[in-house]
The first five atom37 places (N, CA, C, CB, O) and aatype in JSON, in Angstrom:
{
  "aatype": [12, 17, 2, 5, 16, 11, 9, 16, 10, 15, 11, 11, 0, 1, 7, 18, 8, 9, 9, 16, 3, 6, 9, 10, 8, 5, 9, 14, 6, 9, 11, 11, 9, 11, 16, 7, 9, 0, 8, 9, 13, 9, 5, 8, 16, 15, 0, 15, 10, 16, 9, 2, 6, 2, 0, 3, 14, 15, 19, 1, 1, 3, 13, 0, 16, 8, 13, 11, 1, 12, 19, 14, 6, 3, 16, 15, 12, 18, 6, 8, 16, 10, 6, 7, 14, 3, 3, 12, 16, 15, 8, 9, 11, 15, 15, 12, 10, 7, 15, 15, 19, 15, 9, 14, 9, 16, 3, 7, 15, 10, 2, 10, 7, 16, 17, 5, 7, 9, 18, 10, 4, 6, 8, 1, 2, 2, 7, 7, 1, 1, 11, 10, 19, 9, 16, 10, 8, 7, 6, 11, 3, 9, 0],
  "atom_mask": [
    [1, 1, 1, 1, 1],
    [1, 1, 1, 1, 1],
    [1, 1, 1, 1, 1],
    [1, 1, 1, 1, 1],
    [1, 1, 1, 1, 1],
    [1, 1, 1, 1, 1],
    [1, 1, 1, 1, 1],
    [1, 1, 1, 1, 1],
    [1, 1, 1, 1, 1],
    [1, 1, 1, 1, 1],
    [1, 1, 1, 1, 1],
    [1, 1, 1, 1, 1],
    [1, 1, 1, 1, 1],
    [1, 1, 1, 1, 1],
    [1, 1, 1, 0, 1],
    [1, 1, 1, 1, 1],
    [1, 1, 1, 1, 1],
    [1, 1, 1, 1, 1],
    [1, 1, 1, 1, 1],
    [1, 1, 1, 1, 1],
    [1, 1, 1, 1, 1],
    [1, 1, 1, 1, 1],
    [1, 1, 1, 1, 1],
    [1, 1, 1, 1, 1],
    [1, 1, 1, 1, 1],
    [1, 1, 1, 1, 1],
    [1, 1, 1, 1, 1],
    [1, 1, 1, 1, 1],
    [1, 1, 1, 1, 1],
    [1, 1, 1, 1, 1],
    [1, 1, 1, 1, 1],
    [1, 1, 1, 1, 1],
    [1, 1, 1, 1, 1],
    [1, 1, 1, 1, 1],
    [1, 1, 1, 1, 1],
    [1, 1, 1, 0, 1],
    [1, 1, 1, 1, 1],
    [1, 1, 1, 1, 1],
    [1, 1, 1, 1, 1],
    [1, 1, 1, 1, 1],
    [1, 1, 1, 1, 1],
    [1, 1, 1, 1, 1],
    [1, 1, 1, 1, 1],
    [1, 1, 1, 1, 1],
    [1, 1, 1, 1, 1],
    [1, 1, 1, 1, 1],
    [1, 1, 1, 1, 1],
    [1, 1, 1, 1, 1],
    [1, 1, 1, 1, 1],
    [1, 1, 1, 1, 1],
    [1, 1, 1, 1, 1],
    [1, 1, 1, 1, 1],
    [1, 1, 1, 1, 1],
    [1, 1, 1, 1, 1],
    [1, 1, 1, 1, 1],
    [1, 1, 1, 1, 1],
    [1, 1, 1, 1, 1],
    [1, 1, 1, 1, 1],
    [1, 1, 1, 1, 1],
    [1, 1, 1, 1, 1],
    [1, 1, 1, 1, 1],
    [1, 1, 1, 1, 1],
    [1, 1, 1, 1, 1],
    [1, 1, 1, 1, 1],
    [1, 1, 1, 1, 1],
    [1, 1, 1, 1, 1],
    [1, 1, 1, 1, 1],
    [1, 1, 1, 1, 1],
    [1, 1, 1, 1, 1],
    [1, 1, 1, 1, 1],
    [1, 1, 1, 1, 1],
    [1, 1, 1, 1, 1],
    [1, 1, 1, 1, 1],
    [1, 1, 1, 1, 1],
    [1, 1, 1, 1, 1],
    [1, 1, 1, 1, 1],
    [1, 1, 1, 1, 1],
    [1, 1, 1, 1, 1],
    [1, 1, 1, 1, 1],
    [1, 1, 1, 1, 1],
    [1, 1, 1, 1, 1],
    [1, 1, 1, 1, 1],
    [1, 1, 1, 1, 1],
    [1, 1, 1, 0, 1],
    [1, 1, 1, 1, 1],
    [1, 1, 1, 1, 1],
    [1, 1, 1, 1, 1],
    [1, 1, 1, 1, 1],
    [1, 1, 1, 1, 1],
    [1, 1, 1, 1, 1],
    [1, 1, 1, 1, 1],
    [1, 1, 1, 1, 1],
    [1, 1, 1, 1, 1],
    [1, 1, 1, 1, 1],
    [1, 1, 1, 1, 1],
    [1, 1, 1, 1, 1],
    [1, 1, 1, 1, 1],
    [1, 1, 1, 0, 1],
    [1, 1, 1, 1, 1],
    [1, 1, 1, 1, 1],
    [1, 1, 1, 1, 1],
    [1, 1, 1, 1, 1],
    [1, 1, 1, 1, 1],
    [1, 1, 1, 1, 1],
    [1, 1, 1, 1, 1],
    [1, 1, 1, 1, 1],
    [1, 1, 1, 1, 1],
    [1, 1, 1, 0, 1],
    [1, 1, 1, 1, 1],
    [1, 1, 1, 1, 1],
    [1, 1, 1, 1, 1],
    [1, 1, 1, 1, 1],
    [1, 1, 1, 0, 1],
    [1, 1, 1, 1, 1],
    [1, 1, 1, 1, 1],
    [1, 1, 1, 1, 1],
    [1, 1, 1, 0, 1],
    [1, 1, 1, 1, 1],
    [1, 1, 1, 1, 1],
    [1, 1, 1, 1, 1],
    [1, 1, 1, 1, 1],
    [1, 1, 1, 1, 1],
    [1, 1, 1, 1, 1],
    [1, 1, 1, 1, 1],
    [1, 1, 1, 1, 1],
    [1, 1, 1, 1, 1],
    [1, 1, 1, 0, 1],
    [1, 1, 1, 0, 1],
    [1, 1, 1, 1, 1],
    [1, 1, 1, 1, 1],
    [1, 1, 1, 1, 1],
    [1, 1, 1, 1, 1],
    [1, 1, 1, 1, 1],
    [1, 1, 1, 1, 1],
    [1, 1, 1, 1, 1],
    [1, 1, 1, 1, 1],
    [1, 1, 1, 1, 1],
    [1, 1, 1, 0, 1],
    [1, 1, 1, 1, 1],
    [1, 1, 1, 1, 1],
    [1, 1, 1, 1, 1],
    [1, 1, 1, 1, 1],
    [1, 1, 1, 1, 1]
  ],
  "atom_positions": [
    [[111.71, -239.04, -198.2], [110.31, -238.79, -197.9], [110.19, -237.48, -197.12], [109.71, -239.95, -197.09], [110.94, -237.23, -196.18]],
    [[109.27, -236.66, -197.53], [108.93, -235.43, -196.82], [107.46, -235.5, -196.41], [109.2, -234.16, -197.7], [106.63, -236.0, -197.17]],
    [[107.15, -235.01, -195.23], [105.77, -234.91, -194.78], [105.67, -233.7, -193.87], [105.3, -236.22, -194.04], [106.49, -233.5, -192.98]],
    [[104.65, -232.87, -194.12], [104.44, -231.71, -193.25], [102.99, -231.7, -192.79], [104.8, -230.38, -193.98], [102.06, -231.82, -193.59]],
    [[102.82, -231.55, -191.49], [101.51, -231.59, -190.86], [101.36, -230.4, -189.94], [101.29, -232.91, -190.09], [102.29, -230.05, -189.21]],
    [[100.21, -229.78, -189.96], [99.9, -228.7, -189.01], [98.94, -229.29, -187.99], [99.29, -227.42, -189.72], [97.89, -229.83, -188.34]],
    [[99.3, -229.17, -186.7], [98.42, -229.69, -185.65], [98.07, -228.56, -184.69], [99.1, -230.87, -184.89], [98.76, -227.55, -184.61]],
    [[97.0, -228.76, -183.97], [96.58, -227.82, -182.94], [96.59, -228.55, -181.6], [95.16, -227.22, -183.25], [95.95, -229.59, -181.44]],
    [[97.31, -227.99, -180.66], [97.38, -228.59, -179.32], [96.16, -228.17, -178.51], [98.68, -228.16, -178.59], [95.58, -227.11, -178.74]],
    [[95.78, -229.0, -177.57], [94.7, -228.62, -176.67], [95.14, -227.42, -175.84], [94.29, -229.82, -175.75], [96.34, -227.23, -175.6]],
    [[94.19, -226.62, -175.41], [94.49, -225.43, -174.62], [95.15, -225.83, -173.31], [93.19, -224.6, -174.34], [94.74, -226.78, -172.64]],
    [[96.18, -225.1, -172.95], [96.93, -225.38, -171.73], [96.99, -224.12, -170.86], [98.36, -225.88, -172.06], [97.01, -222.99, -171.37]],
    [[97.02, -224.34, -169.57], [97.2, -223.23, -168.63], [98.65, -222.74, -168.72], [96.85, -223.67, -167.16], [99.5, -223.42, -169.29]],
    [[98.91, -221.6, -168.16], [100.28, -221.12, -168.1], [101.13, -222.18, -167.41], [100.36, -219.75, -167.34], [100.75, -222.73, -166.38]],
    [[102.3, -222.45, -167.99], [103.18, -223.43, -167.4], [103.99, -224.16, -168.46], [0.0, 0.0, 0.0], [104.06, -223.76, -169.62]],
    [[104.6, -225.24, -168.03], [105.51, -226.02, -168.85], [104.93, -227.43, -168.96], [106.98, -226.03, -168.25], [104.9, -228.18, -167.98]],
    [[104.48, -227.77, -170.16], [103.69, -228.98, -170.38], [104.41, -229.93, -171.31], [102.31, -228.62, -170.95], [104.9, -229.53, -172.37]],
    [[104.49, -231.2, -170.93], [105.08, -232.21, -171.81], [104.03, -232.6, -172.84], [105.57, -233.46, -170.99], [102.94, -233.06, -172.51]],
    [[104.39, -232.41, -174.12], [103.43, -232.63, -175.21], [103.89, -233.71, -176.19], [103.2, -231.33, -175.97], [103.32, -233.84, -177.27]],
    [[104.89, -234.48, -175.82], [105.44, -235.49, -176.73], [104.35, -236.43, -177.24], [106.53, -236.29, -176.02], [104.24, -236.63, -178.44]],
    [[103.57, -237.0, -176.35], [102.53, -237.96, -176.76], [101.44, -237.3, -177.6], [101.9, -238.62, -175.53], [100.93, -237.9, -178.54]],
    [[101.08, -236.06, -177.25], [100.07, -235.34, -178.02], [100.54, -235.11, -179.46], [99.74, -233.98, -177.34], [99.74, -235.19, -180.39]],
    [[101.82, -234.84, -179.63], [102.38, -234.67, -180.98], [102.4, -236.01, -181.71], [103.82, -234.09, -180.9], [101.91, -236.11, -182.84]],
    [[102.95, -237.04, -181.08], [103.08, -238.34, -181.73], [101.73, -238.91, -182.18], [103.77, -239.33, -180.8], [101.63, -239.55, -183.22]],
    [[100.71, -238.66, -181.39], [99.36, -239.13, -181.73], [98.89, -238.55, -183.06], [98.37, -238.77, -180.62], [98.1, -239.17, -183.77]],
    [[99.38, -237.36, -183.41], [98.91, -236.66, -184.61], [99.85, -236.79, -185.81], [98.71, -235.21, -184.3], [99.59, -236.21, -186.86]],
    [[100.94, -237.55, -185.67], [101.85, -237.76, -186.81], [102.16, -239.24, -186.99], [103.15, -236.96, -186.6], [103.31, -239.65, -186.82]],
    [[101.16, -240.06, -187.34], [101.42, -241.49, -187.51], [102.42, -241.79, -188.64], [100.11, -242.21, -187.8], [102.99, -242.88, -188.67]],
    [[102.63, -240.84, -189.55], [103.57, -241.01, -190.66], [104.99, -241.26, -190.18], [103.55, -239.78, -191.56], [105.81, -241.82, -190.92]],
    [[105.3, -240.86, -188.95], [106.66, -241.03, -188.43], [107.06, -242.51, -188.42], [106.77, -240.45, -187.0], [108.24, -242.83, -188.56]],
    [[106.11, -243.39, -188.26], [106.4, -244.83, -188.18], [106.98, -245.39, -189.48], [105.14, -245.59, -187.82], [107.58, -246.46, -189.47]],
    [[106.82, -244.67, -190.59], [107.32, -245.1, -191.89], [108.78, -244.7, -192.13], [106.46, -244.53, -192.99], [109.38, -245.1, -193.12]],
    [[109.35, -243.9, -191.22], [110.7, -243.37, -191.42], [111.73, -244.19, -190.66], [110.77, -241.9, -190.99], [111.63, -244.36, -189.45]],
    [[112.72, -244.7, -191.39], [113.79, -245.48, -190.78], [114.82, -244.55, -190.13], [114.47, -246.38, -191.83], [115.18, -244.73, -188.96]],
    [[115.29, -243.56, -190.88], [116.29, -242.6, -190.4], [115.89, -241.22, -190.91], [117.74, -242.98, -190.86], [115.66, -241.04, -192.1]],
    [[115.8, -240.24, -190.0], [115.4, -238.91, -190.45], [115.43, -237.9, -189.33], [0.0, 0.0, 0.0], [116.12, -238.05, -188.32]],
    [[114.64, -236.85, -189.55], [114.57, -235.77, -188.56], [113.14, -235.21, -188.51], [115.59, -234.64, -188.9], [112.46, -235.12, -189.53]],
    [[112.72, -234.85, -187.32], [111.44, -234.17, -187.12], [111.75, -232.74, -186.69], [110.54, -234.91, -186.04], [112.48, -232.51, -185.73]],
    [[111.2, -231.79, -187.41], [111.34, -230.38, -187.05], [109.97, -229.91, -186.6], [111.9, -229.51, -188.25], [108.99, -230.02, -187.34]],
    [[109.89, -229.38, -185.38], [108.62, -228.97, -184.79], [108.7, -227.47, -184.52], [108.29, -229.77, -183.48], [109.57, -227.02, -183.77]],
    [[107.79, -226.71, -185.12], [107.79, -225.25, -185.07], [106.46, -224.75, -184.52], [108.06, -224.64, -186.47], [105.4, -225.19, -184.97]],
    [[106.51, -223.84, -183.57], [105.28, -223.25, -183.0], [105.01, -221.92, -183.7], [105.41, -223.05, -181.45], [105.92, -221.1, -183.87]],
    [[103.76, -221.7, -184.09], [103.39, -220.49, -184.83], [102.86, -219.39, -183.91], [102.34, -220.83, -185.88], [101.83, -218.78, -184.19]],
    [[103.57, -219.15, -182.84], [103.12, -218.14, -181.87], [104.33, -217.42, -181.3], [102.29, -218.78, -180.73], [105.44, -217.95, -181.3]],
    [[104.1, -216.21, -180.81], [105.2, -215.41, -180.25], [105.15, -215.32, -178.73], [105.17, -214.02, -180.83], [106.0, -214.67, -178.13]],
    [[104.17, -215.95, -178.11], [104.07, -215.87, -176.65], [104.06, -217.26, -176.0], [102.82, -215.1, -176.25], [103.65, -217.42, -174.84]],
    [[104.5, -218.25, -176.75], [104.7, -219.6, -176.23], [105.94, -220.14, -176.94], [103.43, -220.53, -176.47], [106.32, -219.65, -178.0]],
    [[106.56, -221.15, -176.36], [107.8, -221.66, -176.94], [107.87, -223.17, -176.79], [109.02, -221.0, -176.29], [107.03, -223.8, -176.15]],
    [[108.91, -223.73, -177.4], [109.16, -225.16, -177.33], [110.56, -225.4, -176.79], [108.99, -225.83, -178.73], [111.47, -224.61, -177.04]],
    [[110.72, -226.48, -176.05], [112.04, -226.89, -175.6], [112.0, -228.38, -175.31], [112.5, -226.07, -174.34], [110.92, -228.99, -175.27]],
    [[113.15, -228.96, -175.1], [113.26, -230.36, -174.71], [113.93, -230.4, -173.35], [114.08, -231.21, -175.78], [114.96, -229.75, -173.12]],
    [[113.32, -231.17, -172.43], [113.91, -231.29, -171.11], [113.37, -232.53, -170.42], [113.63, -230.04, -170.27], [112.71, -233.36, -171.05]],
    [[113.66, -232.66, -169.13], [113.29, -233.87, -168.39], [111.79, -234.09, -168.39], [113.8, -233.78, -166.97], [111.01, -233.16, -168.22]],
    [[111.4, -235.35, -168.6], [109.97, -235.69, -168.67], [109.47, -236.51, -167.48], [109.7, -236.43, -169.94], [108.33, -236.96, -167.49]],
    [[110.3, -236.71, -166.47], [109.92, -237.61, -165.38], [109.48, -236.88, -164.11], [111.07, -238.52, -165.05], [108.39, -237.15, -163.6]],
    [[110.27, -235.98, -163.61], [110.01, -235.34, -162.32], [109.27, -234.01, -162.52], [111.34, -235.11, -161.56], [109.83, -233.09, -163.12]],
    [[108.03, -233.9, -162.04], [107.26, -232.66, -162.21], [107.9, -231.43, -161.57], [105.88, -232.84, -161.64], [107.55, -230.31, -161.93]],
    [[108.82, -231.63, -160.63], [109.46, -230.46, -160.0], [110.3, -229.68, -161.02], [110.35, -230.91, -158.83], [110.53, -228.49, -160.83]],
    [[110.75, -230.34, -162.09], [111.49, -229.63, -163.13], [110.61, -228.55, -163.74], [111.99, -230.61, -164.23], [111.05, -227.42, -163.94]],
    [[109.36, -228.88, -164.04], [108.45, -227.91, -164.66], [108.11, -226.78, -163.69], [107.17, -228.61, -165.12], [107.99, -225.63, -164.1]],
    [[107.97, -227.1, -162.41], [107.7, -226.06, -161.42], [108.91, -225.14, -161.28], [107.34, -226.69, -160.04], [108.76, -223.92, -161.17]],
    [[110.12, -225.71, -161.3], [111.34, -224.9, -161.21], [111.5, -224.0, -162.43], [112.57, -225.8, -161.05], [111.97, -222.87, -162.31]],
    [[111.13, -224.5, -163.62], [111.15, -223.65, -164.82], [110.27, -222.42, -164.58], [110.65, -224.44, -166.07], [110.7, -221.29, -164.82]],
    [[109.06, -222.64, -164.09], [108.12, -221.54, -163.86], [108.69, -220.53, -162.85], [106.77, -222.08, -163.35], [108.62, -219.32, -163.07]],
    [[109.23, -221.04, -161.76], [109.81, -220.16, -160.74], [110.98, -219.35, -161.3], [110.27, -220.99, -159.52], [111.08, -218.15, -161.07]],
    [[111.85, -220.02, -162.03], [113.03, -219.35, -162.58], [112.63, -218.22, -163.54], [113.92, -220.36, -163.31], [113.12, -217.1, -163.42]],
    [[111.74, -218.52, -164.49], [111.39, -217.51, -165.48], [110.57, -216.37, -164.88], [110.61, -218.14, -166.62], [110.64, -215.24, -165.36]],
    [[109.82, -216.64, -163.83], [109.08, -215.58, -163.14], [110.05, -214.58, -162.52], [108.14, -216.17, -162.06], [109.81, -213.37, -162.53]],
    [[111.15, -215.09, -161.97], [112.17, -214.21, -161.38], [113.01, -213.52, -162.45], [113.08, -215.01, -160.45], [113.34, -212.34, -162.33]],
    [[113.35, -214.26, -163.49], [114.22, -213.74, -164.53], [113.55, -212.65, -165.37], [114.68, -214.86, -165.44], [114.19, -211.68, -165.77]],
    [[112.24, -212.82, -165.62], [111.48, -211.87, -166.44], [110.24, -211.45, -165.64], [111.09, -212.49, -167.83], [109.16, -211.99, -165.87]],
    [[110.39, -210.5, -164.72], [109.26, -210.11, -163.86], [108.14, -209.42, -164.63], [109.75, -209.19, -162.75], [108.37, -208.68, -165.59]],
    [[106.91, -209.68, -164.17], [105.75, -209.06, -164.8], [105.46, -207.71, -164.16], [104.51, -209.98, -164.68], [104.46, -207.53, -163.46]],
    [[106.33, -206.79, -164.41], [106.2, -205.42, -163.92], [106.02, -204.53, -165.14], [107.45, -204.97, -163.05], [106.98, -204.22, -165.84]],
    [[104.76, -204.12, -165.39], [104.48, -203.37, -166.61], [105.24, -202.05, -166.7], [103.0, -203.09, -166.7], [105.36, -201.49, -167.79]],
    [[105.75, -201.55, -165.59], [106.53, -200.31, -165.66], [107.87, -200.52, -166.38], [106.78, -199.76, -164.24], [108.54, -199.56, -166.76]],
    [[108.26, -201.78, -166.56], [109.53, -202.1, -167.21], [109.41, -202.21, -168.73], [110.07, -203.38, -166.65], [110.43, -202.27, -169.42]],
    [[108.17, -202.26, -169.27], [107.96, -202.55, -170.68], [107.02, -201.55, -171.32], [107.43, -203.96, -170.85], [106.13, -201.0, -170.67]],
    [[107.22, -201.33, -172.6], [106.33, -200.47, -173.38], [105.16, -201.29, -173.96], [107.11, -199.78, -174.52], [104.03, -200.8, -174.0]],
    [[105.42, -202.51, -174.39], [104.43, -203.37, -175.05], [103.64, -204.14, -173.99], [105.13, -204.35, -176.05], [104.0, -205.26, -173.62]],
    [[102.54, -203.53, -173.51], [101.74, -204.15, -172.44], [100.24, -204.08, -172.71], [102.05, -203.47, -171.12], [99.43, -204.21, -171.79]],
    [[99.85, -203.88, -173.97], [98.44, -203.71, -174.29], [97.56, -204.89, -173.86], [98.28, -203.49, -175.76], [96.4, -204.7, -173.51]],
    [[98.12, -206.1, -173.89], [97.33, -207.29, -173.55], [97.55, -207.73, -172.11], [97.69, -208.42, -174.49], [97.19, -208.86, -171.75]],
    [[98.11, -206.88, -171.27], [98.27, -207.21, -169.87], [99.71, -207.4, -169.44], [0.0, 0.0, 0.0], [100.63, -207.31, -170.25]],
    [[99.9, -207.67, -168.15], [101.25, -207.78, -167.6], [102.03, -208.99, -168.12], [101.18, -207.84, -166.11], [103.26, -209.03, -168.0]],
    [[101.34, -209.96, -168.7], [102.05, -211.13, -169.24], [102.35, -210.99, -170.74], [101.23, -212.4, -169.0], [102.83, -211.94, -171.36]],
    [[102.07, -209.83, -171.31], [102.23, -209.62, -172.76], [103.7, -209.63, -173.18], [101.59, -208.29, -173.18], [104.15, -210.58, -173.82]],
    [[104.44, -208.62, -172.83], [105.84, -208.53, -173.26], [106.69, -209.61, -172.62], [106.41, -207.16, -172.92], [107.61, -210.14, -173.24]],
    [[106.39, -209.94, -171.37], [107.18, -210.98, -170.71], [107.06, -212.31, -171.45], [106.73, -211.15, -169.24], [108.02, -213.08, -171.51]],
    [[105.88, -212.59, -172.02], [105.7, -213.82, -172.8], [106.56, -213.81, -174.05], [104.22, -214.01, -173.18], [107.14, -214.84, -174.41]],
    [[106.66, -212.67, -174.7], [107.5, -212.57, -175.9], [108.97, -212.77, -175.55], [107.29, -211.21, -176.59], [109.71, -213.43, -176.28]],
    [[109.4, -212.2, -174.45], [110.8, -212.34, -174.02], [111.12, -213.81, -173.72], [111.08, -211.46, -172.78], [112.12, -214.34, -174.19]],
    [[110.27, -214.45, -172.94], [110.5, -215.86, -172.59], [110.5, -216.74, -173.83], [109.42, -216.34, -171.6], [111.31, -217.66, -173.96]],
    [[109.59, -216.45, -174.74], [109.52, -217.22, -175.99], [110.81, -217.08, -176.79], [108.33, -216.76, -176.83], [111.32, -218.06, -177.33]],
    [[111.34, -215.87, -176.86], [112.6, -215.67, -177.58], [113.76, -216.36, -176.89], [112.9, -214.17, -177.72], [114.67, -216.86, -177.56]],
    [[113.75, -216.4, -175.58], [114.83, -217.05, -174.85], [114.84, -218.57, -175.08], [114.7, -216.76, -173.35], [115.91, -219.16, -175.26]],
    [[113.67, -219.19, -175.09], [113.59, -220.64, -175.24], [113.53, -221.09, -176.69], [112.38, -221.15, -174.51], [114.08, -222.15, -177.02]],
    [[112.9, -220.34, -177.55], [112.88, -220.67, -178.96], [111.55, -221.16, -179.48], [0.0, 0.0, 0.0], [110.66, -221.55, -178.73]],
    [[111.44, -221.11, -180.81], [110.18, -221.46, -181.47], [110.21, -222.82, -182.15], [109.84, -220.41, -182.48], [109.22, -223.21, -182.77]],
    [[111.32, -223.55, -182.05], [111.35, -224.85, -182.69], [112.34, -225.79, -182.02], [111.7, -224.7, -184.16], [113.25, -225.37, -181.31]],
    [[112.13, -227.08, -182.27], [113.07, -228.13, -181.86], [113.21, -229.09, -183.03], [112.58, -228.88, -180.55], [112.28, -229.27, -183.81]],
    [[114.38, -229.69, -183.15], [114.62, -230.73, -184.15], [115.09, -231.98, -183.42], [115.67, -230.26, -185.21], [115.95, -231.92, -182.54]],
    [[114.52, -233.11, -183.8], [114.79, -234.37, -183.11], [115.05, -235.45, -184.15], [113.6, -234.77, -182.17], [114.31, -235.56, -185.12]],
    [[116.1, -236.25, -183.96], [116.34, -237.36, -184.89], [115.2, -238.39, -184.82], [117.69, -238.05, -184.57], [114.59, -238.6, -183.77]],
    [[114.94, -239.0, -185.97], [113.99, -240.11, -186.04], [114.81, -241.36, -186.32], [112.89, -239.87, -187.15], [115.63, -241.38, -187.25]],
    [[114.59, -242.4, -185.53], [115.28, -243.68, -185.72], [114.24, -244.8, -185.63], [116.41, -243.87, -184.66], [113.54, -244.93, -184.63]],
    [[114.17, -245.59, -186.69], [113.26, -246.74, -186.73], [111.83, -246.37, -186.35], [113.77, -247.82, -185.8], [111.18, -247.07, -185.57]],
    [[111.34, -245.26, -186.91], [109.94, -244.88, -186.74], [109.59, -244.19, -185.44], [0.0, 0.0, 0.0], [108.41, -244.0, -185.15]],
    [[110.6, -243.81, -184.64], [110.34, -243.15, -183.36], [111.24, -241.94, -183.18], [110.54, -244.13, -182.19], [112.32, -241.87, -183.76]],
    [[110.78, -240.99, -182.38], [111.66, -239.88, -182.0], [112.8, -240.44, -181.16], [110.87, -238.77, -181.2], [112.56, -241.19, -180.22]],
    [[114.01, -240.08, -181.49], [115.18, -240.6, -180.79], [115.55, -239.66, -179.65], [116.38, -240.78, -181.77], [116.62, -239.06, -179.63]],
    [[114.63, -239.55, -178.7], [114.85, -238.74, -177.5], [115.61, -239.57, -176.46], [113.5, -238.22, -176.92], [115.55, -240.8, -176.48]],
    [[116.3, -238.9, -175.57], [116.96, -239.59, -174.47], [115.93, -240.17, -173.51], [0.0, 0.0, 0.0], [114.75, -239.82, -173.57]],
    [[116.38, -241.04, -172.64], [115.5, -241.75, -171.71], [114.58, -240.81, -170.94], [116.33, -242.56, -170.73], [113.4, -241.11, -170.76]],
    [[115.1, -239.69, -170.47], [114.32, -238.78, -169.63], [113.93, -237.5, -170.34], [115.09, -238.45, -168.38], [113.65, -236.49, -169.69]],
    [[113.91, -237.51, -171.67], [113.6, -236.28, -172.42], [112.16, -236.28, -172.93], [114.56, -236.12, -173.59], [111.62, -237.32, -173.3]],
    [[111.58, -235.1, -172.93], [110.26, -234.89, -173.51], [110.2, -233.52, -174.15], [0.0, 0.0, 0.0], [111.0, -232.64, -173.84]],
    [[109.25, -233.35, -175.06], [109.04, -232.06, -175.72], [108.09, -231.25, -174.85], [108.47, -232.24, -177.18], [107.02, -231.73, -174.45]],
    [[108.49, -230.03, -174.56], [107.67, -229.14, -173.73], [107.01, -228.06, -174.59], [108.54, -228.49, -172.64], [107.64, -227.47, -175.47]],
    [[105.74, -227.8, -174.31], [105.11, -226.54, -174.69], [105.28, -225.63, -173.49], [103.58, -226.72, -175.1], [104.82, -225.96, -172.39]],
    [[105.92, -224.52, -173.69], [106.1, -223.53, -172.63], [105.06, -222.44, -172.87], [107.58, -222.94, -172.62], [105.24, -221.57, -173.72]],
    [[103.99, -222.49, -172.11], [102.9, -221.53, -172.26], [103.17, -220.36, -171.32], [101.5, -222.18, -171.96], [103.12, -220.5, -170.1]],
    [[103.45, -219.21, -171.91], [103.85, -218.05, -171.11], [102.69, -217.09, -170.81], [104.94, -217.3, -171.83], [102.85, -216.17, -170.02]],
    [[101.55, -217.3, -171.44], [100.4, -216.42, -171.23], [99.45, -217.03, -170.19], [99.65, -216.16, -172.56], [99.37, -218.25, -170.04]],
    [[98.74, -216.15, -169.49], [97.72, -216.63, -168.57], [96.58, -217.3, -169.33], [97.17, -215.47, -167.72], [96.01, -218.3, -168.87]],
    [[96.24, -216.76, -170.5], [95.16, -217.29, -171.34], [95.67, -217.42, -172.77], [93.89, -216.38, -171.28], [95.26, -216.65, -173.65]],
    [[96.54, -218.37, -173.01], [97.19, -218.49, -174.31], [96.35, -219.1, -175.41], [0.0, 0.0, 0.0], [96.57, -218.8, -176.58]],
    [[95.41, -219.92, -175.08], [94.59, -220.55, -176.11], [95.23, -221.78, -176.72], [0.0, 0.0, 0.0], [96.26, -222.27, -176.25]],
    [[94.6, -222.27, -177.77], [95.11, -223.45, -178.47], [96.29, -223.03, -179.33], [94.0, -224.13, -179.33], [96.23, -222.02, -180.03]],
    [[97.35, -223.8, -179.29], [98.59, -223.46, -180.01], [98.75, -224.35, -181.23], [99.8, -223.6, -179.09], [98.47, -225.55, -181.2]],
    [[99.23, -223.73, -182.32], [99.42, -224.45, -183.58], [100.9, -224.77, -183.78], [98.89, -223.62, -184.75], [101.77, -223.93, -183.56]],
    [[101.16, -226.0, -184.22], [102.51, -226.44, -184.52], [102.56, -226.91, -185.97], [102.96, -227.57, -183.56], [101.61, -227.5, -186.48]],
    [[103.68, -226.64, -186.63], [103.95, -227.22, -187.94], [105.06, -228.24, -187.73], [104.37, -226.11, -189.0], [106.13, -227.92, -187.22]],
    [[104.78, -229.48, -188.12], [105.73, -230.57, -187.93], [106.16, -231.06, -189.31], [105.11, -231.73, -187.08], [105.35, -231.51, -190.11]],
    [[107.46, -230.97, -189.55], [108.02, -231.42, -190.81], [108.88, -232.65, -190.55], [108.85, -230.31, -191.49], [109.82, -232.61, -189.77]],
    [[108.52, -233.74, -191.22], [109.28, -234.98, -191.11], [110.06, -235.18, -192.4], [108.35, -236.21, -190.81], [109.5, -235.02, -193.49]],
    [[111.31, -235.52, -192.29], [112.13, -235.79, -193.46], [113.0, -236.99, -193.16], [112.99, -234.57, -193.85], [113.66, -237.05, -192.12]],
    [[113.0, -237.95, -194.08], [113.85, -239.09, -193.84], [113.71, -240.19, -194.87], [0.0, 0.0, 0.0], [112.94, -240.1, -195.82]],
    [[114.49, -241.21, -194.64], [114.5, -242.4, -195.49], [113.37, -243.3, -195.07], [115.86, -243.14, -195.42], [113.24, -243.66, -193.9]],
    [[112.55, -243.67, -196.04], [111.43, -244.58, -195.74], [111.95, -245.95, -195.35], [110.49, -244.68, -196.94], [112.96, -246.43, -195.86]],
    [[111.23, -246.56, -194.46], [111.54, -247.94, -194.07], [111.12, -248.85, -195.21], [110.82, -248.33, -192.73], [109.96, -248.83, -195.63]],
    [[112.03, -249.64, -195.71], [111.76, -250.51, -196.85], [110.82, -251.65, -196.49], [113.07, -251.07, -197.41], [110.03, -252.09, -197.32]],
    [[110.89, -252.13, -195.28], [110.07, -253.28, -194.87], [108.61, -252.96, -194.81], [110.51, -253.79, -193.54], [107.8, -253.83, -194.49]]
  ]
}
């Protein structure tokens, strides 16, 4: 079974947001898959996806602090700054974290670890609504 869905996430402020439930709400077809894989791809160059801890909010704050230090918003360091000081830095952060994640599907659910969640990493001050393409592939549940 193959299924591909394009979804639009609600607008998020700059930061690291757990979007697992928002994704699952928009792909009810996953419940029909016994064994498979979900591939989630973001169609943007200034936001990214990753998987990390979903329980302690300090993880998301530490992500923000780390990337702010690692990729400073100093426009004198970059040529591509037409859209502001967060322009090129957003592209760099997005490339570092990546544009997709793949997760096993087991018995109709994402087979994430106990403390794992899917993050939207919004690197822009005003990023807008983000589009994801979600491709599900797997063996249909016979029951």
